[in-house]
PDB file of C-alpha atoms in Angstrom:
ATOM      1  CA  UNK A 605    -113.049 -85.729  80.506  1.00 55.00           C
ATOM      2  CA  UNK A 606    -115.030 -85.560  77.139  1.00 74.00           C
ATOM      3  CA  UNK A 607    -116.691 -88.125  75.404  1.00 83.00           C
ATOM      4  CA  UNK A 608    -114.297 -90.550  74.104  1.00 90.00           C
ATOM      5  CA  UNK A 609    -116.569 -91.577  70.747  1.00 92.00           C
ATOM      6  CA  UNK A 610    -116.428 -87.792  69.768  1.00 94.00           C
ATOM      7  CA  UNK A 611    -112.324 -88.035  70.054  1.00 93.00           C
ATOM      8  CA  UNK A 612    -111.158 -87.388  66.416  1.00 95.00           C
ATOM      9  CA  UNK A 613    -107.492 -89.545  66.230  1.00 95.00           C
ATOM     10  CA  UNK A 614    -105.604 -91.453  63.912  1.00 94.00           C
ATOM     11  CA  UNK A 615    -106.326 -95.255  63.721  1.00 95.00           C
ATOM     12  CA  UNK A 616    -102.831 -95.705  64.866  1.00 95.00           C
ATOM     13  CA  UNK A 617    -103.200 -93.450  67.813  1.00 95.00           C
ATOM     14  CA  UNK A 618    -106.565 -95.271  69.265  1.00 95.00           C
ATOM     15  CA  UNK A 619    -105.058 -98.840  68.797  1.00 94.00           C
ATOM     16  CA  UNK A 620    -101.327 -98.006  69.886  1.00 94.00           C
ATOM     17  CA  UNK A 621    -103.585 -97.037  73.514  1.00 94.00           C
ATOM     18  CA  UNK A 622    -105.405-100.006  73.329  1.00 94.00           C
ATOM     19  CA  UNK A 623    -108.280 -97.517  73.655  1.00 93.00           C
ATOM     20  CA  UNK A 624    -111.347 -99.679  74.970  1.00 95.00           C
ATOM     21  CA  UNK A 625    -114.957 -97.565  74.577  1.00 95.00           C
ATOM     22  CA  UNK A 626    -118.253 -98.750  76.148  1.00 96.00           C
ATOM     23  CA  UNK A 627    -120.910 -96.147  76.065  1.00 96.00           C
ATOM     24  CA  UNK A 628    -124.304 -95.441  76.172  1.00 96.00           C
ATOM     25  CA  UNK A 629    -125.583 -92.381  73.996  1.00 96.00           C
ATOM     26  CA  UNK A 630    -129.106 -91.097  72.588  1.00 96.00           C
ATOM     27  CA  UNK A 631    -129.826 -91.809  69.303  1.00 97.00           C
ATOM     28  CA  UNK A 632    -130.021 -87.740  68.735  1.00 96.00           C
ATOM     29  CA  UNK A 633    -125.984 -87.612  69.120  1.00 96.00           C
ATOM     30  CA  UNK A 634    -125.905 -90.412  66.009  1.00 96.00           C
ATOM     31  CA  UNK A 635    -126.502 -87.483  63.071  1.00 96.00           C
ATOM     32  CA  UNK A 636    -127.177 -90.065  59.868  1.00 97.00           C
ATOM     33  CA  UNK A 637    -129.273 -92.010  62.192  1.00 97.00           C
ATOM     34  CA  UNK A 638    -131.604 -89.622  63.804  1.00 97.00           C
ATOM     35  CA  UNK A 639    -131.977 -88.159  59.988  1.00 97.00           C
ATOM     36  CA  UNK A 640    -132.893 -91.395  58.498  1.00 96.00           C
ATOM     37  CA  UNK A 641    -135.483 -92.438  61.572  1.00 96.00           C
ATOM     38  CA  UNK A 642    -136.431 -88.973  61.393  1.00 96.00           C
ATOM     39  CA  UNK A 643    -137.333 -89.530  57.652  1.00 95.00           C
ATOM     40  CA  UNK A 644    -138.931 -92.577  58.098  1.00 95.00           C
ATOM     41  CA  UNK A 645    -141.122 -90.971  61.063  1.00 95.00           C
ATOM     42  CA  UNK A 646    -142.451 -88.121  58.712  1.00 94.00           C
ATOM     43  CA  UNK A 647    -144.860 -90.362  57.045  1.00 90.00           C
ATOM     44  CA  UNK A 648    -146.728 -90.568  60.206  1.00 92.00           C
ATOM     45  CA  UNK A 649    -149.161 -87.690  61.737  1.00 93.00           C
ATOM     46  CA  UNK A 650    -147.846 -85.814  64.103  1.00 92.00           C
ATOM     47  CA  UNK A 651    -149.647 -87.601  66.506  1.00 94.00           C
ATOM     48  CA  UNK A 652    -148.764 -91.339  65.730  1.00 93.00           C
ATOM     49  CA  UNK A 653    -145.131 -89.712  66.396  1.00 94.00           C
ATOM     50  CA  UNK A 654    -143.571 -91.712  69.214  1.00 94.00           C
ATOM     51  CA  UNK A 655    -142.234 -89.017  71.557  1.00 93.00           C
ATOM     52  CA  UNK A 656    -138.998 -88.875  72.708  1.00 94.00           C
ATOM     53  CA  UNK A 657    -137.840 -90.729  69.919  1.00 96.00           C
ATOM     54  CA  UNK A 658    -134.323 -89.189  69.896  1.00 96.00           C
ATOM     55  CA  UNK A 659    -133.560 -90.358  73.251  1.00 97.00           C
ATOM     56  CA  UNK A 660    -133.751 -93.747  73.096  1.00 96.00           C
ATOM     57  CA  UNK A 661    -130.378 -95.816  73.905  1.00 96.00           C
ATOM     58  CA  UNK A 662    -127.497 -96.343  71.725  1.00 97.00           C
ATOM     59  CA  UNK A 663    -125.683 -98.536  73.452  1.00 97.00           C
ATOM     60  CA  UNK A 664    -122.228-100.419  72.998  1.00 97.00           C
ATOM     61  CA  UNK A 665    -118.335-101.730  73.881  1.00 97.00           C
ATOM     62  CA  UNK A 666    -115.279-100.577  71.440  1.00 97.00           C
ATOM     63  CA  UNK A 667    -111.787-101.987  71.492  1.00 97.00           C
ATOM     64  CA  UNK A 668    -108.764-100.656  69.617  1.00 96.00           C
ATOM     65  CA  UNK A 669    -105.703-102.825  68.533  1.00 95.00           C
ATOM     66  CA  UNK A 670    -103.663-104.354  66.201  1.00 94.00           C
ATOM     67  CA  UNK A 671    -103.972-106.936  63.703  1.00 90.00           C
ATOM     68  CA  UNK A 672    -100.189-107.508  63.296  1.00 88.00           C
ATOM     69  CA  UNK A 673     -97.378-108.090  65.259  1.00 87.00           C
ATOM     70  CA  UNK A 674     -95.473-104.827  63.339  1.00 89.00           C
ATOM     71  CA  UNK A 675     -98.210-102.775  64.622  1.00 87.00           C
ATOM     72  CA  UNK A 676     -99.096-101.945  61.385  1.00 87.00           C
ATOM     73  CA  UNK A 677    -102.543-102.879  60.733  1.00 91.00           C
ATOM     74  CA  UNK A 678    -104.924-100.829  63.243  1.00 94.00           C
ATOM     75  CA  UNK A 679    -108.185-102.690  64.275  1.00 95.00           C
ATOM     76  CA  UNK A 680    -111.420-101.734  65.671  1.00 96.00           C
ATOM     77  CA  UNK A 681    -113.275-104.517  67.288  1.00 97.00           C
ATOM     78  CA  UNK A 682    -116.932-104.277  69.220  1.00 97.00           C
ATOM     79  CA  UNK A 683    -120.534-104.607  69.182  1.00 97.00           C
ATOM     80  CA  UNK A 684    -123.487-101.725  69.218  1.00 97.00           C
ATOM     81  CA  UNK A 685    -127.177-101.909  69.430  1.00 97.00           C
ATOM     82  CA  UNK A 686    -130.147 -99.911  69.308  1.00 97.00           C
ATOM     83  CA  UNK A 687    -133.650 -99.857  68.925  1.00 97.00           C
ATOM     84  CA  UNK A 688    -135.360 -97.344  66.918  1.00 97.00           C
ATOM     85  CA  UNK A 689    -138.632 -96.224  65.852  1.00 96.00           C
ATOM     86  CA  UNK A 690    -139.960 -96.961  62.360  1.00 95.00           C
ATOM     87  CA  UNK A 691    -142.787 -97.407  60.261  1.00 95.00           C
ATOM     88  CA  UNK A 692    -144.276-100.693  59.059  1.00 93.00           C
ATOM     89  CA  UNK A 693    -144.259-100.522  55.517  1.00 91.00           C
ATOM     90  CA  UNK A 694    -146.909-103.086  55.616  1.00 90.00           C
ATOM     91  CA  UNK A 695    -149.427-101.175  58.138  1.00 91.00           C
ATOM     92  CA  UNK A 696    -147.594 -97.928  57.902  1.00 91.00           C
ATOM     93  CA  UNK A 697    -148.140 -98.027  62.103  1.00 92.00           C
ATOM     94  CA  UNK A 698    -145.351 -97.035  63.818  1.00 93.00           C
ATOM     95  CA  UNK A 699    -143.201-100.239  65.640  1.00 94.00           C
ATOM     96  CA  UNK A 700    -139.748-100.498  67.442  1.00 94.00           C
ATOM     97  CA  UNK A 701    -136.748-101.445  65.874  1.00 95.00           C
ATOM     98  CA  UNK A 702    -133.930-103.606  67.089  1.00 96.00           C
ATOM     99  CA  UNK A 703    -130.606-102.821  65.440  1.00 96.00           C
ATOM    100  CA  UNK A 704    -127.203-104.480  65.958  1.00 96.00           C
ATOM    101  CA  UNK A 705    -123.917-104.554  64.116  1.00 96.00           C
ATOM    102  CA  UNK A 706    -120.635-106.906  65.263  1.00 96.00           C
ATOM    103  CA  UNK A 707    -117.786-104.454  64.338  1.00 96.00           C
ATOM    104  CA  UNK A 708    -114.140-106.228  63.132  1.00 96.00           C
ATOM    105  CA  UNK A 709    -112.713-103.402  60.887  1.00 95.00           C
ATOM    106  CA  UNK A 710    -109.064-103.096  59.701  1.00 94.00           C
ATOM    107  CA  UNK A 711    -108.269 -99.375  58.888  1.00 92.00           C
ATOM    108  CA  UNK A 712    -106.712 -98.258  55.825  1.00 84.00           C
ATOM    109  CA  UNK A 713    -106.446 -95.401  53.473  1.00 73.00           C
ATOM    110  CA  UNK A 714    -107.640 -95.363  50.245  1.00 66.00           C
ATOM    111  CA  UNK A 715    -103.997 -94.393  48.818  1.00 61.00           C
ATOM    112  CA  UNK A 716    -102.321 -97.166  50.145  1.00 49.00           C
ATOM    113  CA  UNK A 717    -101.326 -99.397  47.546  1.00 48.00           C
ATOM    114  CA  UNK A 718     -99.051-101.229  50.033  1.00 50.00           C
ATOM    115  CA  UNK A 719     -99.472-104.985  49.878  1.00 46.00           C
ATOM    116  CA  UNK A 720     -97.526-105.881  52.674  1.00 47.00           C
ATOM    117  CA  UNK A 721     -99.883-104.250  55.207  1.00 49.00           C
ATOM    118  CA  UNK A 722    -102.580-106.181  53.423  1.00 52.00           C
ATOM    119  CA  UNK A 723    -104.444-108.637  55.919  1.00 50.00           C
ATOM    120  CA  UNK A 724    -105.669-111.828  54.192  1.00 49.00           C
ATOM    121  CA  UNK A 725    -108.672-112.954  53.285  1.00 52.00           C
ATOM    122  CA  UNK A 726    -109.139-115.546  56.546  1.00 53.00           C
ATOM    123  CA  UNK A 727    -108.392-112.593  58.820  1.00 69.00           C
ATOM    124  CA  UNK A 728    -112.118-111.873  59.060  1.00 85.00           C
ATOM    125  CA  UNK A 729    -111.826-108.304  59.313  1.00 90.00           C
ATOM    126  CA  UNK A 730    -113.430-105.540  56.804  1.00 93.00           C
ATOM    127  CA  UNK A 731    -111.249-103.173  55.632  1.00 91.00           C
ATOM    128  CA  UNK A 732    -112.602 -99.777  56.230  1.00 91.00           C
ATOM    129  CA  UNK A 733    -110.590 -97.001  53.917  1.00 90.00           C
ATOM    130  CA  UNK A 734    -110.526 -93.597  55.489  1.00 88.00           C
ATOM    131  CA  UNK A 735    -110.429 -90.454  53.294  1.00 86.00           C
ATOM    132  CA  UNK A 736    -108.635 -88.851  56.305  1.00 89.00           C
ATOM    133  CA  UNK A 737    -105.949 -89.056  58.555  1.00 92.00           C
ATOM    134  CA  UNK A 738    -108.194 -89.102  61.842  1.00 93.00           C
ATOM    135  CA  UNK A 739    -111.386 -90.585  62.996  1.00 94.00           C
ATOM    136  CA  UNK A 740    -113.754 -90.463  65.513  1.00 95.00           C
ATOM    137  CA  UNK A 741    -115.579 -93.591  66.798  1.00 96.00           C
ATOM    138  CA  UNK A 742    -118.895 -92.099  67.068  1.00 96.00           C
ATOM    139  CA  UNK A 743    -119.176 -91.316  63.218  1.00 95.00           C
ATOM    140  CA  UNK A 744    -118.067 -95.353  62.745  1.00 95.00           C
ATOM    141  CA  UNK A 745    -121.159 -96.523  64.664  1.00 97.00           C
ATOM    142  CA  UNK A 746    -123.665 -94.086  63.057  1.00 97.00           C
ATOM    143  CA  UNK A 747    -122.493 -95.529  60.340  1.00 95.00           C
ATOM    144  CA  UNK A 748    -122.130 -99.146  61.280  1.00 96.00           C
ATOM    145  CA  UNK A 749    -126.036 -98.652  62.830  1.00 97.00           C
ATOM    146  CA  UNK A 750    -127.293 -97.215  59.741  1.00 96.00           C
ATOM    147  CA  UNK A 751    -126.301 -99.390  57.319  1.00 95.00           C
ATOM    148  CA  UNK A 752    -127.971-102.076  59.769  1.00 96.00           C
ATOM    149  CA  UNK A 753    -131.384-100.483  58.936  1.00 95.00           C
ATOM    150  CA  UNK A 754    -133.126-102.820  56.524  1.00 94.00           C
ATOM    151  CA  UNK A 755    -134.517-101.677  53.162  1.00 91.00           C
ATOM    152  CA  UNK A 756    -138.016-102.173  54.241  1.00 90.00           C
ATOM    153  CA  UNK A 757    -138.942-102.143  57.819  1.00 92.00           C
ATOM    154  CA  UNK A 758    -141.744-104.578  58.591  1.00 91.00           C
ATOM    155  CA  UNK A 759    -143.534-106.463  61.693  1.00 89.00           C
ATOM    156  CA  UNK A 760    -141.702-109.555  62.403  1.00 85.00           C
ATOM    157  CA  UNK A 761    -145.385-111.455  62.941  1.00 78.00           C
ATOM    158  CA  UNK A 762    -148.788-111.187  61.683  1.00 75.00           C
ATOM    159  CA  UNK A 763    -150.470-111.050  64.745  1.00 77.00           C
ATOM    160  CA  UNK A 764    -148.296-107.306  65.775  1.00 77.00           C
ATOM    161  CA  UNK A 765    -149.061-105.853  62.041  1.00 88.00           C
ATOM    162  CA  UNK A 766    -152.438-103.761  61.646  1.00 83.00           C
ATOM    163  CA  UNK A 767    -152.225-104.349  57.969  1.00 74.00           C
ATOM    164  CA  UNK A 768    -155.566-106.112  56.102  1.00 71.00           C
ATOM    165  CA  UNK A 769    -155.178-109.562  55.831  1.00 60.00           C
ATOM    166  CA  UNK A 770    -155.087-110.020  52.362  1.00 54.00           C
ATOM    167  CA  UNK A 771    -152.175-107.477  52.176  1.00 50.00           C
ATOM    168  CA  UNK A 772    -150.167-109.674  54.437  1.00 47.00           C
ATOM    169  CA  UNK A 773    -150.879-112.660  52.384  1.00 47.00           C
ATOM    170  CA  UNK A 774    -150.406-111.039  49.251  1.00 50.00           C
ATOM    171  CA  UNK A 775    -146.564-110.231  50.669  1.00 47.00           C
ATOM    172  CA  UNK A 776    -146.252-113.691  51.156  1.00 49.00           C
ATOM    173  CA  UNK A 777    -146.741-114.917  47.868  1.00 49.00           C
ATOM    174  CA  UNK A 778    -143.686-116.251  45.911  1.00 53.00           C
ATOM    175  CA  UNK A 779    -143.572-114.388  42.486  1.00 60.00           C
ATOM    176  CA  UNK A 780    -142.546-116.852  39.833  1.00 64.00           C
ATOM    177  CA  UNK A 781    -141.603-115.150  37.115  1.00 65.00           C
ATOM    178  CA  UNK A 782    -140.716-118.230  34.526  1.00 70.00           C
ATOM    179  CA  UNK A 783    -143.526-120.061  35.655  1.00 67.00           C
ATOM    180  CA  UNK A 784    -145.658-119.285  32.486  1.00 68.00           C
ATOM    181  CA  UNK A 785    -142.581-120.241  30.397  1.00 68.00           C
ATOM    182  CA  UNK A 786    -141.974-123.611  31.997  1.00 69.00           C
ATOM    183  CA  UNK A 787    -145.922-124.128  31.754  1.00 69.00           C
ATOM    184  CA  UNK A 788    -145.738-123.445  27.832  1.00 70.00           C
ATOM    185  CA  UNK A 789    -142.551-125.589  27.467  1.00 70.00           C
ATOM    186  CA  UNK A 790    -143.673-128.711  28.943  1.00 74.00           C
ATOM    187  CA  UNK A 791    -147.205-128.377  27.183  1.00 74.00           C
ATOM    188  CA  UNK A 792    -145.433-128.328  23.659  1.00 74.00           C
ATOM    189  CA  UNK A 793    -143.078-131.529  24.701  1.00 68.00           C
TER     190      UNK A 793
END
């Protein structure tokens, strides 16, 4: 039997089977996710390069349904982690990375203009449009774990960065940017 993330099926299909997934992959079978850890490794020399950085786990637990009683409204409910390595933008050392997204998505497809199949707003699901008829889990948690990468990746403490002090203090300052303008209004009252 294959690998049931790399099954390519309609949303209908997966939640119809109640399909439940729990897996645990390499981060070198998640393609948008190795490329954008592999980007953020390049800064480094080649020897700061953590080895075997593409085979660290991607672990998680996938369950297919439906929202509705109709059976209608295909769901994808679940939970996937990682941890990657990254570079402190602070230090620029290289640190791990703990990634997790809660997945509660509601397929649709970006034609439907149907607003009967519509969940409301207190349903707490995302809607996630497909431009296809099919899917395949694996590309939804590449996804799911890439968008989870923040914009700049940094220590979480002081005492783990390598960075000069007065860089990390600098970082920590609040810019104030109508502080000059409340200074100049309350000296001409």
């Amino acid at each position: 039997m294959g690998n049931p993330l790399r099954d390519r099926r309609t949303p209908q299909e997966f939640a119809a089977s109640h399909q439940s997934i729990d897996f645990d992959d390499k981060i070198g079978d998640f393609e948008r996710l190795a490329g954008i850890v592999e980007a953020d490794l390049s800064a480094l020399d080649a020897d700061k390069i953590p080895p075997g950085w593409r085979d660290r786990a991607v672990a998680g637990s996938l369950s297919f349904g439906f929202a509705d009683a109709q059976q209608g409204l295909p769901v994808l409910e679940g939970r996937v982690s990682a941890t990657v390595d990254a570079v402190c933008q602070r230090c620029l050392e290289p640190m791990e990375l703990a990634l997790s997204a809660e997945l509660r998505l509601l397929f649709a497809h970006s034609e439907t203009d149907d607003s009967e199949t519509e969940p409301s707003d207190e349903s707490g699901f995302e809607v996630w449009e497909l431009d296809e008829e099919t899917l395949r889990p694996l590309d939804i948690v590449d996804e799911a774990l890439a968008m989870a990468v923040p914009l700049a990746v940094l220590h979480e403490d002081d005492e783990t960065c390598t960075a000069p002090d007065d860089v990390v203090v600098k970082s920590r300052d609040t810019i104030r940017p109508f502080a000059a303008l409340k200074a100049q209004m309350e000296k001409d009252n």
